[in-house]
mmCIF file of C-alpha atoms and ligand atoms in Angstrom:
data_model
loop_
_atom_site.group_PDB
_atom_site.id
_atom_site.type_symbol
_atom_site.label_atom_id
_atom_site.label_comp_id
_atom_site.label_asym_id
_atom_site.label_seq_id
_atom_site.Cartn_x
_atom_site.Cartn_y
_atom_site.Cartn_z
ATOM 1 C CA MET Z 1 0.027 0.041 0.022
ATOM 2 C CA VAL Z 2 2.737 2.446 1.056
ATOM 3 C CA LEU Z 3 4.892 1.271 -1.906
ATOM 4 C CA GLU Z 4 1.925 1.864 -4.238
ATOM 5 C CA ALA Z 5 1.494 5.374 -2.924
ATOM 6 C CA ILE Z 6 5.141 6.236 -3.261
ATOM 7 C CA ASN Z 7 5.008 4.762 -6.884
ATOM 8 C CA LEU Z 8 2.129 7.020 -7.715
ATOM 9 C CA GLY Z 9 3.865 10.056 -6.134
ATOM 10 C CA LEU Z 10 6.851 9.291 -8.360
ATOM 11 C CA ILE Z 11 4.961 8.892 -11.592
ATOM 12 C CA THR Z 12 2.992 12.073 -10.992
ATOM 13 C CA ASN Z 13 6.083 14.214 -10.788
ATOM 14 C CA LEU Z 14 6.641 13.843 -6.957
ATOM 15 C CA SER Z 15 3.018 14.861 -6.278
ATOM 16 C CA LEU Z 16 2.613 14.458 -2.487
ATOM 17 C CA GLU Z 17 -1.233 15.003 -2.898
ATOM 18 C CA TYR Z 18 -1.653 12.040 -5.162
ATOM 19 C CA ALA Z 19 0.521 9.828 -2.975
ATOM 20 C CA LEU Z 20 -1.556 10.813 -0.004
ATOM 21 C CA VAL Z 21 -4.823 10.073 -1.943
ATOM 22 C CA ALA Z 22 -3.540 6.671 -2.955
ATOM 23 C CA LEU Z 23 -2.484 5.977 0.719
ATOM 24 C CA ILE Z 24 -5.707 7.001 2.368
ATOM 25 C CA SER Z 25 -8.026 5.300 -0.155
ATOM 26 C CA GLY Z 26 -5.894 2.166 -0.220
ATOM 27 C CA LEU Z 27 -5.756 1.897 3.598
ATOM 28 C CA CYS Z 28 -9.506 2.555 3.749
ATOM 29 C CA ALA Z 29 -10.193 -0.216 1.058
ATOM 30 C CA ALA Z 30 -7.919 -2.719 2.907
ATOM 31 C CA TYR Z 31 -9.602 -2.088 6.215
ATOM 32 C CA LEU Z 32 -13.095 -2.505 4.820
ATOM 33 C CA VAL Z 33 -12.428 -5.729 2.845
ATOM 34 C CA SER Z 34 -10.719 -7.332 5.805
ATOM 35 C CA HIS Z 35 -14.168 -7.405 7.585
ATOM 36 C CA LEU Z 36 -16.127 -9.027 4.758
ATOM 37 C CA ILE Z 37 -18.575 -11.855 5.403
ATOM 38 C CA GLU Z 38 -20.269 -12.111 2.131
ATOM 39 C CA ARG Z 39 -19.116 -11.499 -1.458
ATOM 40 C CA SER Z 40 -21.965 -8.955 -1.879
ATOM 41 C CA GLU Z 41 -20.379 -6.837 0.821
ATOM 42 C CA LEU Z 42 -17.377 -6.254 -1.444
ATOM 43 C CA LEU Z 43 -19.602 -3.877 -3.405
ATOM 44 C CA SER Z 44 -20.597 -1.828 -0.342
ATOM 45 C CA ALA Z 45 -17.025 -1.816 0.903
ATOM 46 C CA GLY Z 46 -15.833 -0.672 -2.631
ATOM 47 C CA ALA Z 47 -18.484 2.083 -2.649
ATOM 48 C CA ILE Z 48 -17.434 3.413 0.795
ATOM 49 C CA ALA Z 49 -13.728 3.377 -0.165
ATOM 50 C CA SER Z 50 -14.540 5.138 -3.349
ATOM 51 C CA GLY Z 51 -16.392 7.852 -1.239
ATOM 52 C CA PHE Z 52 -13.258 8.291 0.892
ATOM 53 C CA CYS Z 53 -11.200 8.462 -2.297
ATOM 54 C CA LEU Z 54 -13.434 11.195 -3.649
ATOM 55 C CA VAL Z 55 -13.168 13.323 -0.539
ATOM 56 C CA ALA Z 56 -9.295 12.825 -0.625
ATOM 57 C CA VAL Z 57 -9.025 13.859 -4.230
ATOM 58 C CA PHE Z 58 -11.109 16.918 -3.579
ATOM 59 C CA ALA Z 59 -9.067 17.865 -0.558
ATOM 60 C CA ALA Z 60 -5.761 17.267 -2.473
ATOM 61 C CA GLU Z 61 -7.007 19.581 -5.283
ATOM 62 C CA MET Z 62 -7.988 22.242 -2.694
ATOM 63 C CA LEU Z 63 -4.529 21.864 -1.121
ATOM 64 C CA ARG Z 64 -2.841 22.625 -4.304
ATOM 65 C CA GLU Z 65 -5.131 25.742 -4.616
ATOM 66 C CA ALA Z 66 -6.906 24.444 -7.836
ATOM 67 C CA PRO Z 67 -9.988 26.267 -8.915
ATOM 68 C CA VAL Z 68 -13.201 24.666 -7.577
ATOM 69 C CA LEU Z 69 -14.372 23.587 -11.040
ATOM 70 C CA GLU Z 70 -11.135 21.915 -11.925
ATOM 71 C CA ALA Z 71 -11.139 20.207 -8.473
ATOM 72 C CA LEU Z 72 -14.602 18.985 -9.167
ATOM 73 C CA GLU Z 73 -13.535 17.578 -12.541
ATOM 74 C CA PHE Z 74 -10.728 15.733 -10.978
ATOM 75 C CA THR Z 75 -12.977 14.403 -8.346
ATOM 76 C CA LEU Z 76 -15.402 13.161 -11.038
ATOM 77 C CA TRP Z 77 -12.471 11.377 -12.756
ATOM 78 C CA GLY Z 78 -11.677 9.794 -9.365
ATOM 79 C CA ALA Z 79 -15.235 8.613 -9.116
ATOM 80 C CA GLY Z 80 -15.041 6.935 -12.515
ATOM 81 C CA ALA Z 81 -11.821 5.285 -11.572
ATOM 82 C CA GLY Z 82 -13.158 4.067 -8.336
ATOM 83 C CA PHE Z 83 -16.276 2.605 -10.067
ATOM 84 C CA LEU Z 84 -14.019 0.897 -12.699
ATOM 85 C CA GLY Z 85 -11.769 -0.443 -9.892
ATOM 86 C CA LEU Z 86 -14.797 -1.894 -8.180
ATOM 87 C CA ILE Z 87 -16.201 -3.654 -11.190
ATOM 88 C CA LEU Z 88 -12.695 -4.999 -12.089
ATOM 89 C CA SER Z 89 -11.918 -6.224 -8.502
ATOM 90 C CA VAL Z 90 -15.309 -8.080 -8.135
ATOM 91 C CA ALA Z 91 -14.971 -9.695 -11.658
ATOM 92 C CA LEU Z 92 -11.197 -10.450 -11.438
ATOM 93 C CA LEU Z 93 -11.384 -11.805 -7.950
ATOM 94 C CA GLU Z 94 -13.699 -14.641 -9.112
ATOM 95 C CA VAL Z 95 -11.707 -15.298 -12.251
ATOM 96 C CA PHE Z 96 -8.461 -15.569 -10.307
ATOM 97 C CA GLU Z 97 -10.102 -17.655 -7.692
ATOM 98 C CA VAL Z 98 -11.088 -20.194 -10.324
ATOM 99 C CA ILE Z 99 -7.865 -20.007 -12.462
ATOM 100 C CA PHE Z 100 -5.267 -20.086 -9.713
ATOM 101 C CA ASN Z 101 -7.496 -22.090 -7.264
ATOM 102 C CA LEU Z 102 -7.030 -19.400 -4.582
ATOM 103 C CA THR Z 103 -8.266 -19.644 -1.085
ATOM 104 C CA THR Z 104 -9.732 -16.233 -0.402
ATOM 105 C CA PRO Z 105 -11.944 -15.691 2.770
ATOM 106 C CA LEU Z 106 -14.852 -15.179 0.453
ATOM 107 C CA ARG Z 107 -14.275 -18.370 -1.322
ATOM 108 C CA LEU Z 108 -14.123 -20.150 2.068
ATOM 109 C CA LEU Z 109 -17.298 -18.460 3.191
ATOM 110 C CA GLU Z 110 -19.007 -19.664 0.065
ATOM 111 C CA LEU Z 111 -17.715 -23.237 0.623
ATOM 112 C CA GLY Z 112 -19.195 -23.221 4.223
ATOM 113 C CA ASN Z 113 -22.611 -22.529 2.816
ATOM 114 C CA PRO Z 114 -24.765 -25.805 3.130
ATOM 115 C CA ALA Z 115 -26.231 -25.160 -0.228
ATOM 116 C CA GLN Z 116 -22.804 -25.952 -1.846
ATOM 117 C CA PRO Z 117 -23.222 -29.040 -4.087
ATOM 118 C CA LEU Z 118 -20.733 -31.293 -2.310
ATOM 119 C CA LEU Z 119 -21.850 -30.307 1.296
ATOM 120 C CA ARG Z 120 -25.455 -30.894 0.108
ATOM 121 C CA ARG Z 121 -24.543 -34.347 -1.071
ATOM 122 C CA LEU Z 122 -22.884 -35.068 2.258
ATOM 123 C CA MET Z 123 -26.033 -33.956 4.087
ATOM 124 C CA GLN Z 124 -28.294 -36.055 1.890
ATOM 125 C CA GLU Z 125 -26.184 -39.278 1.346
ATOM 126 C CA ALA Z 126 -24.361 -39.408 4.782
ATOM 127 C CA PRO Z 127 -26.465 -37.341 7.269
ATOM 128 C CA GLY Z 128 -24.665 -38.702 10.360
ATOM 129 C CA THR Z 129 -21.196 -37.756 8.854
ATOM 130 C CA TYR Z 130 -22.641 -34.262 7.939
ATOM 131 C CA ASN Z 131 -23.755 -33.730 11.651
ATOM 132 C CA HIS Z 132 -20.377 -35.007 12.918
ATOM 133 C CA SER Z 133 -18.634 -32.565 10.510
ATOM 134 C CA ILE Z 134 -20.523 -29.615 11.704
ATOM 135 C CA MET Z 135 -19.645 -30.456 15.311
ATOM 136 C CA VAL Z 136 -16.026 -30.911 14.323
ATOM 137 C CA GLY Z 137 -16.241 -27.562 12.621
ATOM 138 C CA ASN Z 138 -17.454 -25.828 15.805
ATOM 139 C CA LEU Z 139 -14.588 -27.327 17.800
ATOM 140 C CA ALA Z 140 -11.909 -26.592 15.246
ATOM 141 C CA GLU Z 141 -13.023 -23.052 14.765
ATOM 142 C CA ALA Z 142 -12.900 -22.327 18.506
ATOM 143 C CA ALA Z 143 -9.464 -24.015 18.840
ATOM 144 C CA ALA Z 144 -8.002 -22.197 15.738
ATOM 145 C CA GLU Z 145 -9.139 -18.879 17.035
ATOM 146 C CA ALA Z 146 -7.459 -19.638 20.465
ATOM 147 C CA VAL Z 147 -4.164 -20.215 18.923
ATOM 148 C CA GLY Z 148 -4.431 -17.505 16.236
ATOM 149 C CA ALA Z 149 -4.704 -19.917 13.276
ATOM 150 C CA ASP Z 150 -7.105 -19.409 10.418
ATOM 151 C CA SER Z 151 -10.360 -20.167 12.131
ATOM 152 C CA LEU Z 152 -12.429 -19.973 8.896
ATOM 153 C CA LEU Z 153 -10.262 -22.430 7.071
ATOM 154 C CA ALA Z 154 -10.515 -24.772 10.206
ATOM 155 C CA ARG Z 155 -14.307 -24.687 10.179
ATOM 156 C CA VAL Z 156 -14.700 -25.074 6.504
ATOM 157 C CA GLY Z 157 -11.953 -27.700 6.254
ATOM 158 C CA ALA Z 158 -13.776 -29.582 9.011
ATOM 159 C CA TYR Z 159 -17.001 -29.491 7.122
ATOM 160 C CA TYR Z 160 -15.300 -31.369 4.222
ATOM 161 C CA HIS Z 161 -12.787 -33.604 6.114
ATOM 162 C CA ASP Z 162 -14.935 -36.747 5.861
ATOM 163 C CA VAL Z 163 -16.651 -36.027 2.562
ATOM 164 C CA GLY Z 164 -15.055 -39.237 1.030
ATOM 165 C CA LYS Z 165 -17.605 -41.255 3.235
ATOM 166 C CA ILE Z 166 -20.235 -40.320 0.665
ATOM 167 C CA ASN Z 167 -19.056 -43.321 -1.386
ATOM 168 C CA ARG Z 168 -19.761 -45.928 1.304
ATOM 169 C CA PRO Z 169 -21.744 -44.197 4.161
ATOM 170 C CA GLU Z 170 -23.142 -47.295 5.758
ATOM 171 C CA TYR Z 171 -19.527 -48.340 6.685
ATOM 172 C CA PHE Z 172 -19.273 -45.549 9.241
ATOM 173 C CA VAL Z 173 -20.901 -45.763 12.653
ATOM 174 C CA GLU Z 174 -22.451 -42.359 12.682
ATOM 175 C CA ASN Z 175 -24.567 -43.457 9.582
ATOM 176 C CA GLN Z 176 -25.636 -46.825 10.929
ATOM 177 C CA LEU Z 177 -28.851 -45.720 12.761
ATOM 178 C CA HIS Z 178 -31.596 -48.439 12.453
ATOM 179 C CA MET Z 179 -29.510 -50.550 10.108
ATOM 180 C CA HIS Z 180 -27.185 -53.529 10.301
ATOM 181 C CA ASN Z 181 -23.491 -53.066 10.648
ATOM 182 C CA PRO Z 182 -21.704 -54.256 7.438
ATOM 183 C CA HIS Z 183 -18.521 -54.846 9.391
ATOM 184 C CA ASP Z 184 -20.275 -57.745 11.321
ATOM 185 C CA ARG Z 185 -19.860 -59.775 7.977
ATOM 186 C CA LEU Z 186 -16.218 -58.579 7.238
ATOM 187 C CA ASN Z 187 -12.877 -59.629 8.556
ATOM 188 C CA PRO Z 188 -11.043 -56.736 10.226
ATOM 189 C CA ASN Z 189 -8.654 -56.363 7.228
ATOM 190 C CA LEU Z 190 -11.529 -55.785 4.808
ATOM 191 C CA SER Z 191 -13.119 -53.418 7.190
ATOM 192 C CA LYS Z 192 -9.894 -51.533 7.442
ATOM 193 C CA LEU Z 193 -9.644 -51.130 3.607
ATOM 194 C CA ALA Z 194 -13.398 -49.877 3.443
ATOM 195 C CA ILE Z 195 -12.804 -47.386 6.226
ATOM 196 C CA MET Z 196 -9.415 -46.135 5.069
ATOM 197 C CA ALA Z 197 -10.587 -45.547 1.499
ATOM 198 C CA HIS Z 198 -12.604 -42.499 2.623
ATOM 199 C CA VAL Z 199 -9.450 -40.355 2.687
ATOM 200 C CA GLY Z 200 -8.457 -41.019 -0.869
ATOM 201 C CA ASP Z 201 -12.170 -40.868 -1.955
ATOM 202 C CA GLY Z 202 -12.470 -37.497 -0.221
ATOM 203 C CA VAL Z 203 -9.378 -36.142 -1.921
ATOM 204 C CA GLU Z 204 -10.751 -37.257 -5.276
ATOM 205 C CA LEU Z 205 -14.106 -35.730 -4.663
ATOM 206 C CA ALA Z 206 -12.613 -32.445 -3.476
ATOM 207 C CA GLN Z 207 -10.422 -32.159 -6.588
ATOM 208 C CA ARG Z 208 -13.370 -33.055 -8.760
ATOM 209 C CA TYR Z 209 -15.576 -30.252 -7.137
ATOM 210 C CA GLY Z 210 -12.609 -27.754 -7.362
ATOM 211 C CA LEU Z 211 -12.117 -27.259 -3.687
ATOM 212 C CA PRO Z 212 -9.001 -25.203 -2.876
ATOM 213 C CA ARG Z 213 -5.631 -26.833 -1.961
ATOM 214 C CA PRO Z 214 -5.587 -26.144 1.753
ATOM 215 C CA VAL Z 215 -8.962 -27.901 2.099
ATOM 216 C CA VAL Z 216 -7.780 -30.878 -0.072
ATOM 217 C CA ASP Z 217 -4.697 -31.001 2.165
ATOM 218 C CA ILE Z 218 -6.862 -31.080 5.241
ATOM 219 C CA ILE Z 219 -8.880 -33.978 3.895
ATOM 220 C CA LYS Z 220 -5.692 -35.885 3.071
ATOM 221 C CA GLN Z 221 -4.087 -35.261 6.363
ATOM 222 C CA HIS Z 222 -6.952 -35.570 8.921
ATOM 223 C CA HIS Z 223 -5.980 -39.126 9.968
ATOM 224 C CA GLY Z 224 -2.291 -38.789 9.331
ATOM 225 C CA THR Z 225 -0.543 -42.068 9.971
ATOM 226 C CA SER Z 226 -2.884 -42.932 12.911
ATOM 227 C CA VAL Z 227 -3.797 -46.535 13.816
ATOM 228 C CA LEU Z 228 -7.222 -47.681 13.115
ATOM 229 C CA SER Z 229 -7.407 -48.855 16.671
ATOM 230 C CA TYR Z 230 -10.878 -50.550 16.742
ATOM 231 C CA PHE Z 231 -10.127 -52.956 13.847
ATOM 232 C CA TYR Z 232 -6.530 -53.410 14.914
ATOM 233 C CA TYR Z 233 -7.735 -54.682 18.294
ATOM 234 C CA LYS Z 234 -10.499 -56.723 16.591
ATOM 235 C CA ALA Z 235 -7.956 -58.358 14.352
ATOM 236 C CA LYS Z 236 -5.641 -59.053 17.439
ATOM 237 C CA HIS Z 237 -8.629 -60.598 19.225
ATOM 238 C CA ASN Z 238 -9.564 -62.821 16.242
ATOM 239 C CA SER Z 239 -6.088 -63.935 15.282
ATOM 240 C CA VAL Z 240 -4.112 -66.758 16.752
ATOM 241 C CA GLY Z 241 -0.801 -65.185 15.658
ATOM 242 C CA ASP Z 242 0.555 -61.727 16.049
ATOM 243 C CA VAL Z 243 -0.922 -58.725 14.184
ATOM 244 C CA ASN Z 244 1.464 -56.007 13.131
ATOM 245 C CA GLU Z 245 0.107 -52.599 14.244
ATOM 246 C CA GLU Z 246 1.872 -50.832 11.259
ATOM 247 C CA THR Z 247 -0.524 -52.667 8.914
ATOM 248 C CA TYR Z 248 -3.510 -50.936 10.543
ATOM 249 C CA ARG Z 249 -2.066 -47.415 9.995
ATOM 250 C CA TYR Z 250 -3.433 -44.945 7.602
ATOM 251 C CA GLU Z 251 -0.828 -44.251 4.902
ATOM 252 C CA GLU Z 252 -1.285 -40.504 4.396
ATOM 253 C CA ASP Z 253 0.631 -37.331 5.233
ATOM 254 C CA LYS Z 254 0.851 -36.133 8.862
ATOM 255 C CA PRO Z 255 -0.890 -32.640 9.311
ATOM 256 C CA THR Z 256 1.499 -29.898 7.964
ATOM 257 C CA SER Z 257 -0.651 -26.940 9.176
ATOM 258 C CA ARG Z 258 -2.095 -25.930 12.461
ATOM 259 C CA GLU Z 259 -5.515 -26.028 11.083
ATOM 260 C CA ALA Z 260 -5.135 -29.605 9.705
ATOM 261 C CA ALA Z 261 -3.715 -30.754 13.126
ATOM 262 C CA ILE Z 262 -6.620 -29.050 14.960
ATOM 263 C CA ILE Z 263 -9.067 -30.824 12.794
ATOM 264 C CA MET Z 264 -7.336 -34.134 13.470
ATOM 265 C CA LEU Z 265 -7.728 -33.596 17.171
ATOM 266 C CA ALA Z 266 -11.333 -32.173 16.989
ATOM 267 C CA ASP Z 267 -12.317 -35.240 14.961
ATOM 268 C CA SER Z 268 -11.109 -37.722 17.553
ATOM 269 C CA VAL Z 269 -12.437 -35.616 20.443
ATOM 270 C CA GLU Z 270 -15.895 -35.245 18.849
ATOM 271 C CA ALA Z 271 -16.210 -38.991 18.163
ATOM 272 C CA ALA Z 272 -14.944 -39.966 21.712
ATOM 273 C CA VAL Z 273 -17.241 -37.536 23.523
ATOM 274 C CA LYS Z 274 -20.166 -38.681 21.565
ATOM 275 C CA ALA Z 275 -19.546 -42.271 22.496
ATOM 276 C CA MET Z 276 -19.388 -41.294 26.323
ATOM 277 C CA GLN Z 277 -22.129 -42.835 28.557
ATOM 278 C CA HIS Z 278 -22.492 -40.078 31.163
ATOM 279 C CA PRO Z 279 -20.366 -37.179 30.063
ATOM 280 C CA THR Z 280 -19.288 -34.741 32.763
ATOM 281 C CA MET Z 281 -16.954 -31.702 32.348
ATOM 282 C CA LYS Z 282 -14.202 -33.430 34.297
ATOM 283 C CA LYS Z 283 -14.496 -36.627 32.207
ATOM 284 C CA ILE Z 284 -14.435 -34.698 28.994
ATOM 285 C CA GLN Z 285 -11.470 -32.660 30.133
ATOM 286 C CA MET Z 286 -9.490 -35.773 30.911
ATOM 287 C CA LEU Z 287 -10.502 -37.313 27.579
ATOM 288 C CA ILE Z 288 -9.294 -34.289 25.652
ATOM 289 C CA ARG Z 289 -5.980 -34.309 27.472
ATOM 290 C CA ASP Z 290 -5.623 -38.057 26.655
ATOM 291 C CA ILE Z 291 -6.401 -37.684 23.033
ATOM 292 C CA ILE Z 292 -3.941 -34.815 22.540
ATOM 293 C CA ARG Z 293 -1.216 -36.695 24.531
ATOM 294 C CA GLN Z 294 -1.715 -39.832 22.577
ATOM 295 C CA LYS Z 295 -1.573 -38.038 19.073
ATOM 296 C CA MET Z 296 1.546 -36.199 20.235
ATOM 297 C CA GLU Z 297 3.316 -39.368 21.474
ATOM 298 C CA ASP Z 298 2.342 -41.135 18.256
ATOM 299 C CA GLY Z 299 4.242 -38.340 16.270
ATOM 300 C CA GLN Z 300 1.125 -37.183 14.545
ATOM 301 C CA LEU Z 301 1.633 -33.530 15.376
ATOM 302 C CA ASP Z 302 5.289 -33.334 14.506
ATOM 303 C CA ARG Z 303 4.889 -31.310 11.377
ATOM 304 C CA SER Z 304 1.914 -29.251 12.487
ATOM 305 C CA GLN Z 305 3.729 -26.167 13.990
ATOM 306 C CA LEU Z 306 1.562 -26.427 17.044
ATOM 307 C CA THR Z 307 3.555 -25.679 20.223
ATOM 308 C CA PHE Z 308 2.914 -27.126 23.750
ATOM 309 C CA GLY Z 309 1.368 -23.851 24.662
ATOM 310 C CA ASP Z 310 -0.970 -23.972 21.646
ATOM 311 C CA LEU Z 311 -2.035 -27.531 22.598
ATOM 312 C CA GLY Z 312 -3.089 -26.298 26.059
ATOM 313 C CA LYS Z 313 -5.081 -23.613 24.485
ATOM 314 C CA VAL Z 314 -6.589 -26.012 22.018
ATOM 315 C CA ALA Z 315 -7.637 -28.373 24.902
ATOM 316 C CA ASP Z 316 -9.261 -25.507 26.795
ATOM 317 C CA ALA Z 317 -11.141 -24.286 23.702
ATOM 318 C CA PHE Z 318 -12.470 -27.765 22.982
ATOM 319 C CA LEU Z 319 -13.687 -27.995 26.492
ATOM 320 C CA VAL Z 320 -15.498 -24.670 26.317
ATOM 321 C CA ALA Z 321 -17.153 -25.627 22.940
ATOM 322 C CA LEU Z 322 -18.281 -28.993 24.390
ATOM 323 C CA ARG Z 323 -20.068 -27.368 27.359
ATOM 324 C CA GLY Z 324 -23.419 -28.014 25.576
ATOM 325 C CA VAL Z 325 -22.826 -31.709 25.686
ATOM 326 C CA VAL Z 326 -23.173 -31.772 29.351
ATOM 327 C CA GLY Z 327 -26.392 -30.663 30.988
ATOM 328 C CA HIS Z 328 -29.704 -31.857 32.326
ATOM 329 C CA ARG Z 329 -31.515 -34.179 29.998
ATOM 330 C CA ILE Z 330 -35.138 -34.027 30.747
ATOM 331 C CA GLU Z 331 -37.089 -36.998 29.644
ATOM 332 C CA TYR Z 332 -39.840 -36.084 27.123
ATOM 333 C CA PRO Z 333 -43.330 -36.518 28.821
ATOM 334 C CA VAL Z 334 -45.359 -39.438 27.512
ATOM 335 C CA GLU Z 335 -49.113 -39.627 28.025
ATOM 336 C CA GLY Z 336 -49.982 -41.955 31.049
ATOM 337 C CA LYS Z 337 -46.417 -41.699 32.458
ATOM 338 C CA VAL Z 338 -46.049 -39.785 35.617
ATOM 339 C CA MET Z 339 -43.015 -37.649 35.632
ATOM 340 C CA ALA Z 340 -40.972 -37.856 38.711
HETATM 341 FE FE1 FE2 O 401 -12.073 -39.416 8.652
HETATM 342 FE FE1 FE2 O 402 -14.358 -37.325 11.056
#
């Protein structure tokens, strides 16, 4: 911004006025676009920034003691330039996002909309996974905010992290309400293959639907090289010989960003808390600490750039976000049944 202002000053014969106009309007535009929530707000932010630009141009003309009519003429030119800039920025942003697969906050906000085709498919074809992903999104967003990571990327990445389950939703416990468990008829090795496929399937779907690279990376890394414990222990239980734990590990990349690591932790925490019989805050707190410690000791967080201090903040943020899980559960009154 400052460099652009200096540049403008240089090409306009060392004109301090124009450098100042560029600096003021640029800073104003940068501030306004940093608070956007929807793409449509880009237009209003641009209009406000143009307004500031016009006032700055008029003031600059007055400073160099130009006649009022001339000052007004320059101000009108400024208005035209502002309008053109606004149109170009809205149009070019969308073009660049698509061509270079950019991850702007606006693109992420759009991807977080449940009307997005891939999210809608997840909601319709794997509703249990969709609900799990929303919960993981809430946890991940809170934790990312606590450590100063990209909370929007964490939330949207979490929405898509298990999207690969669309291909075989019935193989995942959260979608098995009122239906038989297909794993009952499979040996643990086949179950493992069916479960682990959701990572590769998710990456493939994400690429097919044009999701940006950081979201694809989150999908690819959300299990890292963790052990699929349930089926590993089932295999050990069923087998007479030894079962190699390494053969029950996911073969993906470990999280390389704070957001991907937070989603890995939030994913495990959400599933474990959901499986708890009588959750209390104390029990949840211990569970969160256990999961983080276990992932750390297993080396899953080695490339994540999360510090010990960050992990403490992540644990606290998860606990606060999970407060709603614990509470009084009042039985729904049924006719003929006396409430105690
Ligand atoms: Fe997963
Ligand atoms: Fe998950």
